[in-house]
XYZ file of C-alpha atoms in Angstrom:
695
model
C 55.835 217.745 15.728
C 56.842 214.120 15.289
C 54.057 211.539 15.283
C 56.113 209.048 17.255
C 58.310 210.917 19.750
C 59.356 207.882 21.767
C 61.087 206.350 18.717
C 63.398 209.353 18.501
C 64.467 208.865 22.119
C 67.980 207.601 22.644
C 67.721 204.879 25.330
C 70.786 202.741 25.764
C 69.633 199.752 27.864
C 71.810 196.633 27.499
C 69.998 193.432 26.644
C 71.293 191.710 29.774
C 69.740 194.468 31.893
C 66.390 194.104 30.132
C 66.492 190.330 30.588
C 67.362 190.773 34.257
C 64.414 193.113 34.650
C 62.010 190.632 33.025
C 63.147 187.781 35.252
C 63.084 189.999 38.321
C 59.533 191.064 37.481
C 58.407 187.436 37.408
C 60.134 186.746 40.722
C 58.605 189.883 42.245
C 55.089 188.912 41.169
C 55.625 185.334 42.405
C 56.696 186.609 45.845
C 53.683 188.960 45.910
C 51.250 186.133 45.069
C 52.919 183.757 47.546
C 52.581 186.330 50.315
C 48.949 186.984 49.455
C 48.103 183.259 49.446
C 49.840 182.884 52.809
C 47.917 185.886 54.148
C 44.582 184.636 52.799
C 44.877 181.051 54.012
C 43.403 181.736 57.504
C 40.329 183.320 55.909
C 39.140 179.791 54.974
C 36.302 180.969 52.767
C 33.162 178.855 53.089
C 32.434 178.148 49.410
C 28.821 177.126 49.939
C 28.065 180.221 51.992
C 30.054 182.390 49.582
C 28.173 181.140 46.497
C 24.805 181.707 48.153
C 25.701 185.214 49.296
C 27.569 186.356 46.209
C 24.779 186.774 43.667
C 22.075 187.830 46.136
C 23.916 190.300 48.327
C 27.648 190.693 47.735
C 27.820 191.473 44.002
C 25.196 194.273 43.717
C 26.253 195.962 46.958
C 29.970 195.304 46.560
C 30.268 197.087 43.223
C 28.604 200.223 44.601
C 30.823 200.228 47.712
C 34.007 199.778 45.672
C 33.089 202.553 43.232
C 32.203 204.972 46.035
C 34.813 204.110 48.652
C 37.787 202.660 46.774
C 37.754 204.743 43.596
C 35.738 207.652 45.038
C 37.477 207.534 48.471
C 34.188 208.742 50.000
C 34.833 207.722 53.587
C 38.439 208.892 53.585
C 37.477 212.317 52.283
C 35.398 212.966 55.408
C 38.678 214.210 56.899
C 40.105 217.062 54.862
C 43.867 216.571 55.407
C 44.002 212.799 55.648
C 41.394 212.347 52.926
C 43.113 214.668 50.456
C 46.454 213.020 51.202
C 45.107 209.516 50.607
C 43.168 210.578 47.491
C 46.439 211.802 45.973
C 48.269 208.651 47.035
C 45.584 206.342 45.673
C 45.007 207.968 42.291
C 48.673 208.816 41.802
C 49.570 205.183 42.492
C 46.796 203.812 40.264
C 47.539 206.065 37.280
C 51.306 205.574 37.502
C 50.821 201.801 37.750
C 48.523 201.794 34.713
C 50.924 204.047 32.814
C 53.910 201.814 33.581
C 51.935 198.731 32.562
C 50.911 200.362 29.259
C 54.486 201.376 28.496
C 55.730 197.861 29.245
C 53.124 196.269 26.996
C 53.702 198.820 24.241
C 57.515 198.558 24.225
C 58.197 194.975 25.316
C 55.221 193.060 23.952
C 53.374 194.589 21.032
C 56.459 196.282 19.519
C 58.918 193.415 19.869
C 56.486 190.644 18.958
C 54.104 192.316 16.495
C 56.023 195.510 15.586
C 52.985 197.532 16.652
C 52.937 200.476 19.039
C 49.900 202.293 20.399
C 51.757 204.935 22.441
C 52.219 207.240 19.459
C 51.086 210.609 18.245
C 48.476 212.599 20.136
C 47.560 209.631 22.337
C 51.160 209.372 23.520
C 51.327 213.092 24.314
C 48.088 212.930 26.345
C 49.364 209.824 28.106
C 52.581 211.624 29.103
C 50.682 214.666 30.388
C 48.348 212.549 32.547
C 51.261 210.612 34.028
C 53.188 213.776 34.821
C 50.201 215.273 36.630
C 49.579 211.994 38.488
C 53.227 211.862 39.527
C 53.121 215.399 40.917
C 49.959 214.581 42.879
C 51.602 211.425 44.206
C 54.735 213.271 45.357
C 52.676 216.009 47.048
C 50.588 213.346 48.826
C 53.747 211.526 49.928
C 55.082 214.803 51.277
C 51.832 215.315 53.202
C 52.110 211.776 54.611
C 55.711 212.301 55.707
C 54.848 215.685 57.244
C 51.964 214.078 59.107
C 54.150 211.259 60.422
C 57.243 213.283 61.311
C 55.837 216.697 62.254
C 52.116 216.579 63.100
C 52.307 213.110 64.720
C 48.576 212.643 65.485
C 48.070 210.243 68.382
C 45.490 208.105 66.540
C 48.084 206.746 64.076
C 50.112 203.583 64.653
C 53.828 204.322 64.301
C 55.554 201.207 63.011
C 59.307 201.550 62.705
C 59.483 200.618 59.025
C 56.521 202.653 57.784
C 58.567 205.782 56.966
C 60.863 203.532 54.898
C 57.850 202.613 52.766
C 57.008 206.280 52.193
C 60.607 207.282 51.442
C 60.956 204.350 49.025
C 57.852 205.457 47.126
C 59.150 209.029 47.078
C 62.485 207.803 45.700
C 60.735 205.787 42.982
C 58.673 208.836 42.000
C 61.543 211.337 41.922
C 63.909 209.051 40.021
C 61.104 208.414 37.537
C 61.021 212.117 36.720
C 64.800 212.335 36.395
C 64.773 209.323 34.049
C 62.070 211.034 32.020
C 64.138 214.222 31.847
C 67.203 212.244 30.688
C 65.083 210.453 28.091
C 63.785 213.739 26.689
C 67.261 215.304 26.770
C 68.610 212.190 25.049
C 66.688 212.780 21.805
C 68.954 213.090 18.760
C 67.211 214.347 15.630
C 68.025 212.779 12.268
C 70.347 214.842 10.024
C 69.838 215.181 6.258
C 72.318 212.329 5.801
C 70.029 210.001 7.791
C 72.219 209.680 10.864
C 71.507 210.948 14.366
C 73.067 214.218 15.405
C 75.682 213.991 18.110
C 74.349 216.896 20.150
C 71.224 216.535 22.219
C 68.420 219.015 22.175
C 65.123 219.301 24.023
C 62.350 218.569 21.507
C 59.226 220.760 21.411
C 56.886 217.815 22.117
C 58.678 217.365 25.463
C 56.457 220.104 26.923
C 53.695 217.443 27.183
C 55.784 215.987 30.007
C 56.114 219.287 31.882
C 58.184 218.063 34.834
C 60.483 215.944 32.673
C 60.716 218.813 30.163
C 61.852 221.226 32.878
C 64.476 218.752 34.098
C 65.605 218.124 30.516
C 66.544 221.802 30.144
C 69.169 221.267 32.840
C 70.205 217.708 32.001
C 70.773 218.451 28.314
C 73.885 220.390 29.298
C 75.570 217.242 30.595
C 77.969 215.349 28.344
C 76.390 212.521 26.362
C 78.270 209.743 28.137
C 77.333 211.189 31.562
C 73.654 211.368 30.575
C 73.655 207.827 29.250
C 75.463 206.422 32.276
C 73.235 208.296 34.697
C 70.149 207.146 32.801
C 71.170 203.497 33.068
C 72.061 203.682 36.774
C 68.844 205.471 37.711
C 66.737 203.224 35.445
C 68.198 200.096 37.064
C 67.874 201.457 40.620
C 64.347 202.719 39.957
C 63.241 199.331 38.612
C 64.947 197.404 41.411
C 63.379 199.425 44.230
C 59.969 199.302 42.526
C 60.100 195.513 42.121
C 61.258 195.005 45.705
C 58.408 197.214 46.892
C 55.855 195.293 44.814
C 57.166 191.964 46.116
C 56.887 193.203 49.712
C 53.283 194.430 49.484
C 51.692 191.214 50.727
C 54.376 190.733 53.420
C 54.403 194.298 54.703
C 51.860 195.357 57.357
C 52.120 198.920 56.065
C 51.173 198.059 52.497
C 49.069 194.897 52.603
C 45.852 196.928 52.800
C 46.480 197.978 49.177
C 45.518 194.395 48.286
C 43.041 193.545 51.031
C 41.114 196.824 51.425
C 39.351 196.702 48.029
C 38.479 193.041 48.666
C 37.055 193.694 52.115
C 35.151 196.736 50.886
C 33.591 194.571 48.173
C 32.643 191.671 50.467
C 31.613 193.618 53.587
C 27.883 193.766 54.441
C 26.117 196.940 53.435
C 25.175 199.340 56.229
C 21.854 200.605 54.852
C 19.605 199.024 55.958
C 21.800 198.221 58.953
C 23.263 194.732 59.219
C 21.806 192.727 62.083
C 23.717 190.363 64.300
C 23.728 186.751 63.133
C 21.409 184.748 65.431
C 22.738 181.786 67.390
C 20.680 178.602 67.208
C 21.165 177.970 70.906
C 19.384 174.615 71.083
C 21.286 173.200 68.116
C 24.589 174.545 69.433
C 24.053 172.937 72.836
C 22.976 169.606 71.294
C 26.064 169.494 69.069
C 28.439 170.884 71.669
C 29.184 173.969 69.551
C 30.505 177.208 70.987
C 28.009 179.844 72.065
C 29.725 182.908 70.696
C 33.290 183.148 69.425
C 36.169 181.735 71.449
C 38.489 180.769 68.550
C 39.561 182.482 65.352
C 37.949 179.823 63.159
C 34.551 180.581 64.741
C 34.513 184.067 63.172
C 32.863 184.319 59.766
C 35.325 184.330 56.872
C 34.514 187.965 56.065
C 35.582 188.908 59.591
C 38.858 187.020 59.312
C 39.554 188.759 56.006
C 38.714 192.108 57.591
C 41.381 191.643 60.285
C 44.023 191.733 57.516
C 42.541 194.933 56.101
C 43.180 197.405 58.916
C 45.113 200.463 57.708
C 46.008 201.475 61.291
C 44.636 204.952 60.548
C 43.007 205.265 63.985
C 39.774 206.824 62.737
C 37.797 204.262 64.733
C 39.717 205.153 67.873
C 39.191 208.895 67.395
C 35.412 208.365 67.100
C 35.087 205.867 69.967
C 33.347 207.147 73.134
C 34.834 204.289 75.179
C 38.355 205.308 74.175
C 37.515 208.971 74.821
C 36.598 208.212 78.432
C 39.813 206.200 78.917
C 38.327 202.703 79.218
C 40.542 199.750 78.182
C 38.892 199.648 74.738
C 40.530 200.869 71.573
C 38.721 199.410 68.553
C 41.912 199.760 66.529
C 43.939 197.765 69.051
C 41.288 195.036 69.180
C 41.453 194.530 65.417
C 45.264 194.679 65.364
C 45.432 192.135 68.189
C 43.151 189.824 66.215
C 45.234 190.354 63.072
C 48.490 189.579 64.850
C 46.904 186.580 66.575
C 45.677 185.317 63.202
C 49.170 185.622 61.706
C 50.735 183.902 64.727
C 48.232 181.025 64.651
C 48.906 180.474 60.941
C 52.578 179.855 61.768
C 51.903 177.351 64.557
C 51.938 173.598 64.111
C 48.447 172.017 64.187
C 49.061 170.353 67.560
C 50.694 173.398 69.199
C 49.078 174.979 72.243
C 47.117 178.090 71.337
C 46.485 181.072 73.598
C 42.863 181.864 74.487
C 41.188 184.379 72.210
C 39.215 185.808 75.127
C 37.883 184.649 78.483
C 37.061 185.578 82.032
C 40.665 184.820 82.986
C 42.125 186.876 80.147
C 43.120 186.282 76.559
C 44.288 188.037 73.427
C 41.333 190.423 73.840
C 40.300 190.965 77.459
C 36.776 190.979 78.885
C 37.271 194.580 80.080
C 38.021 195.698 76.535
C 34.962 193.958 75.158
C 32.531 195.134 77.841
C 33.619 198.762 77.434
C 32.005 199.010 73.988
C 28.814 201.082 73.688
C 28.004 199.463 70.288
C 27.441 202.974 68.925
C 28.742 202.010 65.435
C 30.894 205.160 65.189
C 33.966 203.007 64.558
C 32.243 201.047 61.783
C 30.947 204.197 60.103
C 34.382 205.810 60.231
C 36.409 202.787 59.120
C 37.502 203.469 55.515
C 37.796 199.728 54.769
C 34.505 198.514 56.319
C 35.812 196.353 59.174
C 32.801 195.018 61.201
C 34.269 196.009 64.559
C 31.036 196.025 66.600
C 29.893 192.606 65.339
C 33.334 191.217 66.154
C 33.173 192.572 69.708
C 29.612 191.316 70.268
C 30.518 187.849 68.947
C 33.232 187.567 71.604
C 30.910 189.055 74.239
C 28.463 186.252 73.458
C 31.081 183.685 74.433
C 31.814 185.534 77.672
C 28.109 185.911 78.501
C 26.751 182.524 77.425
C 29.699 180.196 78.021
C 31.609 181.828 80.872
C 29.060 184.018 82.652
C 31.639 186.802 82.653
C 29.314 189.801 82.330
C 30.259 192.582 84.799
C 28.269 192.392 88.080
C 26.157 195.509 87.449
C 25.083 194.102 84.085
C 24.235 190.761 85.711
C 21.941 192.582 88.135
C 20.011 194.213 85.287
C 19.725 190.836 83.524
C 18.334 189.210 86.679
C 15.788 192.018 87.000
C 14.574 191.370 83.467
C 14.402 187.632 84.087
C 12.403 188.187 87.286
C 10.242 191.219 86.466
C 10.487 191.751 82.687
C 12.377 195.060 82.996
C 15.895 196.147 84.072
C 14.537 198.412 86.827
C 13.168 195.307 88.547
C 9.788 196.919 89.179
C 6.527 195.005 89.104
C 5.163 194.015 85.721
C 1.691 194.979 86.935
C 2.903 198.587 87.303
C 4.066 198.864 83.705
C 1.177 201.105 82.609
C 0.867 203.204 85.806
C 2.536 206.129 84.032
C -0.619 206.444 81.874
C -3.103 206.714 84.748
C -5.636 209.451 84.055
C -4.618 209.892 80.387
C -7.373 207.767 78.896
C -4.936 205.418 77.189
C -6.333 202.032 76.190
C -4.439 198.769 76.091
C -4.624 196.505 73.070
C -6.491 193.997 75.215
C -9.205 196.642 75.567
C -9.093 198.082 72.042
C -8.349 194.826 70.136
C -7.612 196.650 66.851
C -5.953 200.057 66.321
C -3.873 201.870 63.717
C -0.868 202.389 65.993
C 0.704 200.315 68.747
C 2.722 202.660 70.943
C 5.696 200.655 72.236
C 6.490 202.496 75.454
C 9.583 200.506 76.449
C 11.027 199.934 79.909
C 12.393 203.465 80.328
C 9.096 205.083 79.371
C 7.252 202.761 81.715
C 9.455 202.914 84.823
C 11.958 205.793 84.666
C 10.388 208.960 86.062
C 12.151 211.199 83.546
C 11.110 209.134 80.548
C 7.535 208.806 81.798
C 7.219 212.527 81.013
C 8.255 211.758 77.437
C 5.709 208.931 77.209
C 2.979 211.301 78.389
C 4.091 213.867 75.797
C 3.826 211.219 73.055
C 0.297 210.364 74.247
C -0.733 214.036 74.117
C 0.593 214.316 70.554
C -1.268 211.189 69.409
C -4.465 212.343 71.048
C -4.170 215.866 69.613
C -3.750 214.399 66.112
C -6.676 211.961 66.672
C -4.503 208.915 66.083
C -6.081 205.532 66.811
C -3.568 203.976 69.196
C -3.130 201.691 72.173
C -0.354 200.243 74.342
C 0.349 196.684 75.444
C 0.495 197.717 79.075
C 1.494 194.908 81.420
C 1.739 192.543 78.423
C 4.766 194.455 77.117
C 8.183 193.174 78.159
C 11.716 194.471 77.661
C 12.480 194.368 73.954
C 15.908 192.809 74.518
C 18.123 195.308 72.708
C 20.887 195.803 75.261
C 20.899 192.132 76.240
C 21.689 191.140 72.662
C 24.445 193.741 72.328
C 25.837 192.755 75.730
C 26.115 189.194 74.446
C 23.161 187.631 76.291
C 21.560 186.222 73.150
C 19.529 183.666 75.111
C 17.605 186.278 77.104
C 17.130 188.367 73.975
C 15.668 185.465 72.009
C 13.396 184.535 74.918
C 12.050 188.107 75.128
C 11.681 188.359 71.364
C 9.633 185.142 71.234
C 7.363 186.338 74.074
C 6.794 189.799 72.602
C 6.203 188.499 69.080
C 3.726 185.965 70.459
C 1.892 188.680 72.373
C 1.649 191.037 69.391
C 0.486 188.195 67.177
C -2.821 188.151 69.053
C -3.736 191.734 68.111
C -4.400 193.853 65.031
C -2.502 197.071 64.339
C -0.847 198.689 61.329
C 2.217 200.435 62.736
C 4.406 200.307 65.808
C 5.894 203.576 67.041
C 8.639 203.654 69.668
C 10.202 206.684 71.304
C 13.316 204.726 72.280
C 15.634 204.129 69.282
C 16.905 200.933 70.918
C 13.371 199.501 70.952
C 12.789 200.920 67.457
C 15.923 199.316 66.009
C 15.268 195.936 67.638
C 11.621 195.765 66.566
C 12.473 196.947 63.055
C 15.700 195.069 62.320
C 16.160 192.223 64.836
C 12.656 190.827 65.290
C 12.192 189.916 61.590
C 14.892 187.257 62.121
C 12.386 185.503 64.397
C 9.203 186.043 62.410
C 8.231 189.453 63.802
C 7.683 191.553 60.684
C 6.127 194.940 61.387
C 6.028 198.479 60.069
C 8.028 200.279 62.758
C 8.536 204.023 63.111
C 10.446 206.112 65.585
C 8.307 208.730 67.299
C 10.288 211.526 65.618
C 9.432 210.077 62.202
C 5.750 209.778 63.131
C 5.552 213.272 64.610
C 7.297 214.750 61.546
C 4.736 212.990 59.346
C 1.823 214.382 61.424
C 3.266 217.900 61.085
C 3.809 217.434 57.348
C 0.233 216.185 56.901
C -1.130 219.206 58.768
C -2.489 217.132 61.655
C -0.295 218.963 64.169
C 0.090 222.749 64.279
C 3.157 224.137 66.032
C 2.485 227.807 66.756
C 4.029 228.581 70.139
C 7.708 229.606 70.501
C 9.912 227.730 72.959
C 10.910 229.225 76.296
C 14.554 228.849 75.196
C 14.608 229.228 71.395
C 18.331 228.424 70.955
C 18.289 224.680 70.311
C 20.862 222.059 69.410
C 20.174 218.369 68.776
C 22.029 215.303 70.026
C 21.824 212.422 67.532
C 21.015 209.006 68.938
C 23.347 206.281 67.641
C 20.559 203.748 67.164
C 18.341 206.200 65.300
C 21.116 207.857 63.303
C 24.053 205.593 62.541
C 22.027 202.374 62.801
C 18.972 203.532 60.836
C 20.211 206.583 58.935
C 17.492 208.823 60.365
C 18.931 212.267 60.963
C 16.373 214.546 59.343
C 13.049 213.816 61.096
C 14.024 215.342 64.475
C 15.492 218.372 62.710
C 12.324 218.824 60.633
C 10.310 218.941 63.858
C 12.639 221.494 65.440
C 12.585 223.538 62.223
C 8.766 223.635 62.331
C 8.731 225.357 65.747
C 8.313 229.152 65.439
C 11.280 231.291 66.381
C 13.777 228.451 66.836
C 17.445 229.367 66.503
C 18.952 226.023 65.567
C 22.647 225.436 66.278
C 24.381 222.279 65.020
C 27.106 220.693 67.110
C 30.533 220.260 65.530
C 30.120 216.489 65.715
C 26.633 215.739 64.458
C 24.584 213.380 62.317
C 26.732 210.334 61.377
C 29.745 211.745 63.251
C 27.787 212.559 66.433
C 29.377 211.532 69.724
C 27.650 208.708 71.609
C 26.260 209.566 75.054
C 27.833 206.372 76.423
C 24.618 204.515 77.334
C 24.316 201.842 74.631
C 25.453 198.232 74.502
C 24.499 197.608 78.139
C 26.526 200.572 79.442
C 23.307 202.097 80.782
C 23.513 199.579 83.629
C 27.257 199.749 84.266
C 29.868 202.310 85.219
C 32.576 202.817 82.546
C 35.648 200.642 83.162
C 37.776 203.774 83.273
C 40.310 205.295 85.691
C 38.825 207.146 88.655
C 38.083 210.731 87.729
C 38.102 210.106 83.965
C 35.633 212.310 82.129
C 32.602 210.383 80.884
C 31.313 210.405 77.321
C 28.117 212.234 78.290
C 30.190 215.001 79.921
C 32.183 215.413 76.704
C 28.944 215.556 74.743
C 27.505 218.194 77.088
C 30.599 220.335 76.514
C 30.064 220.064 72.744
C 26.401 221.028 73.128
C 27.181 224.042 75.329
C 29.869 225.183 72.890
C 27.068 225.957 70.409
C 25.540 228.490 72.822
C 22.222 226.623 72.792
C 20.124 226.623 75.955
C 18.066 223.563 74.949
C 19.504 220.172 74.037
C 17.062 218.166 71.966
C 17.124 214.380 72.293
C 15.218 211.492 70.741
C 16.298 208.550 72.900
C 15.405 207.313 76.386
C 19.017 206.506 77.251
C 20.361 209.743 75.756
C 17.922 211.804 77.820
C 18.998 210.074 81.033
C 22.705 210.324 80.191
C 22.565 213.985 79.140
C 20.564 215.010 82.208
C 23.056 213.128 84.372
C 25.870 215.128 82.749
C 23.997 218.394 83.337
C 23.435 217.518 87.021
C 27.049 216.417 87.527
C 28.298 219.681 86.052
C 25.725 221.725 87.995
C 24.520 223.334 84.778
C 20.758 223.077 85.381
C 20.425 226.862 85.171
C 22.374 227.100 81.904
C 20.903 224.303 79.815
C 17.907 221.971 79.724
C 17.439 218.573 78.062
C 14.170 217.937 76.210
C 12.995 215.031 74.088
C 11.674 215.884 70.661
C 8.142 214.964 71.828
C 8.396 217.398 74.750
C 9.514 220.198 72.424
C 6.559 219.391 70.164
C 4.084 219.598 73.048
C 5.669 222.846 74.247
C 5.065 224.342 70.800
C 1.474 223.091 70.361
């Protein structure tokens, strides 16, 4: 076996063609860079903010995200077909690019300048084998992509007219690469004993290390020498030309630009664990300086958001996971981001003094108020997005402008806000009645107890909604059974402000946060437990922005701990042992707590647990978050609601009991059961109620 097989390859490339290729490569790279600079200009990175964030937050988290989600393709692989397809595309592209770069350096730089080659011997053979395998994977993945686009045609994809051209061009580059390889192998002429090359071609034994090229060489070797050489040159030139045109177009092509921007956005995007919190608005400072309250112009988005708009792959995973889109509201998270991307590109082309269309507003805009106020803020879109676009934050930022600057919140939402302003709760009931649910239970308030281990944050639903009052009483029974030292705030507790903040009413949220933090500051306790995940998330993740730092637990976490410590004994089977569990968005996706409720259910004797098809991080939202609890979906009359879809998924498991761990979810699921008339077939029970039933 020769130690340097490539040197025995007969490659007849004229010098003018090589020179043309070199110059074309420089032009191609220049066009690529120019397009990227043009694309990146609207991002307007804040250098001071960037420097501060980079070392503390971006660098350590960005490396992990890139390794896992760019090189590991973790998020994409959640979907078997699409994930496998993209994995093959990504790694085939990367390895072929690296291989081409190595060959160029080896042949055109180190050999011609220093007369040194590193693609020789065993290393060269291994290199050829890896590239052949990568090329096969790439072609298979391209075939899967074309089949998906032309045959399967899933509705979630965006079908741009020129996208198939991109795929066919890549397929042509790949196939011609193999034919060129086969011609190169078939073009080997061994040295005769006189020291000259033999006229006849033969397929050398080392060619087997390029299995696809080797197979093609068996056929191509039969062609006359002049035909092989001419075909080699034509294909080589066409292959290089198409490849360079494709590279030059990457930063100008909406189908391919994510190849450049996706790794960047993945690196710079905020991490999701612990969950990112909304950036507070300094309302007083903004009003003094005449600054916008919320986002009404592109430049008011953070630079990471503007970069993210150019990252969208148009895959539609966000849309497929969105409960608002499922129930036919005007919202498609994909369309919102694409609108913002197109608007950003259009604004970059306008003259500085040109009139600019409104980004959003009560009277309309690029993104309409109906689109924005359809969002349940469930985070499904953000968790599914393979390139980490902060879709929910972007929507809430524009909602803030509508709420604070234009007063454009839907009427039903305005009514709930007025109730909170007047009575401290969205039900509008008297603040003095806030602890009536606990009459006869022997529950003390913090004003009476002064110091306890646990502050039970009951929340508005637990205090005023008849259904959730049963859950609050179940929590009290559990705490009393386990001899936990606890108390409530009673009439001193006010709405925590979760849905107001997500609806865009940052002013009311901050007012409530200041009042609640001030109230709790006058008492001594170790831990707050909340049975509503919305209260839990706000107390745990939002209040620290305003000085409220507490140990906060969801009631499912606390109950699971009591069971694990042996302080609660579950010995009684349930009336309906077939149980499924509906994951709350604000407990699960926001706070990554999926196991505690399932540990409780698993501790109940005789339970037959049945998982829904969409569960844990992919669970379907009930439709009640982000202020939707107080509004009807902005959907066509007769459209099926998100909670009805979720009930169907729960009943498909055959379970007779639907476990919940959220005040809103319980209300929404029971509403779906009543609407369907399925009270005899299925019951909805909070995790605390199931615990009490099994005591």
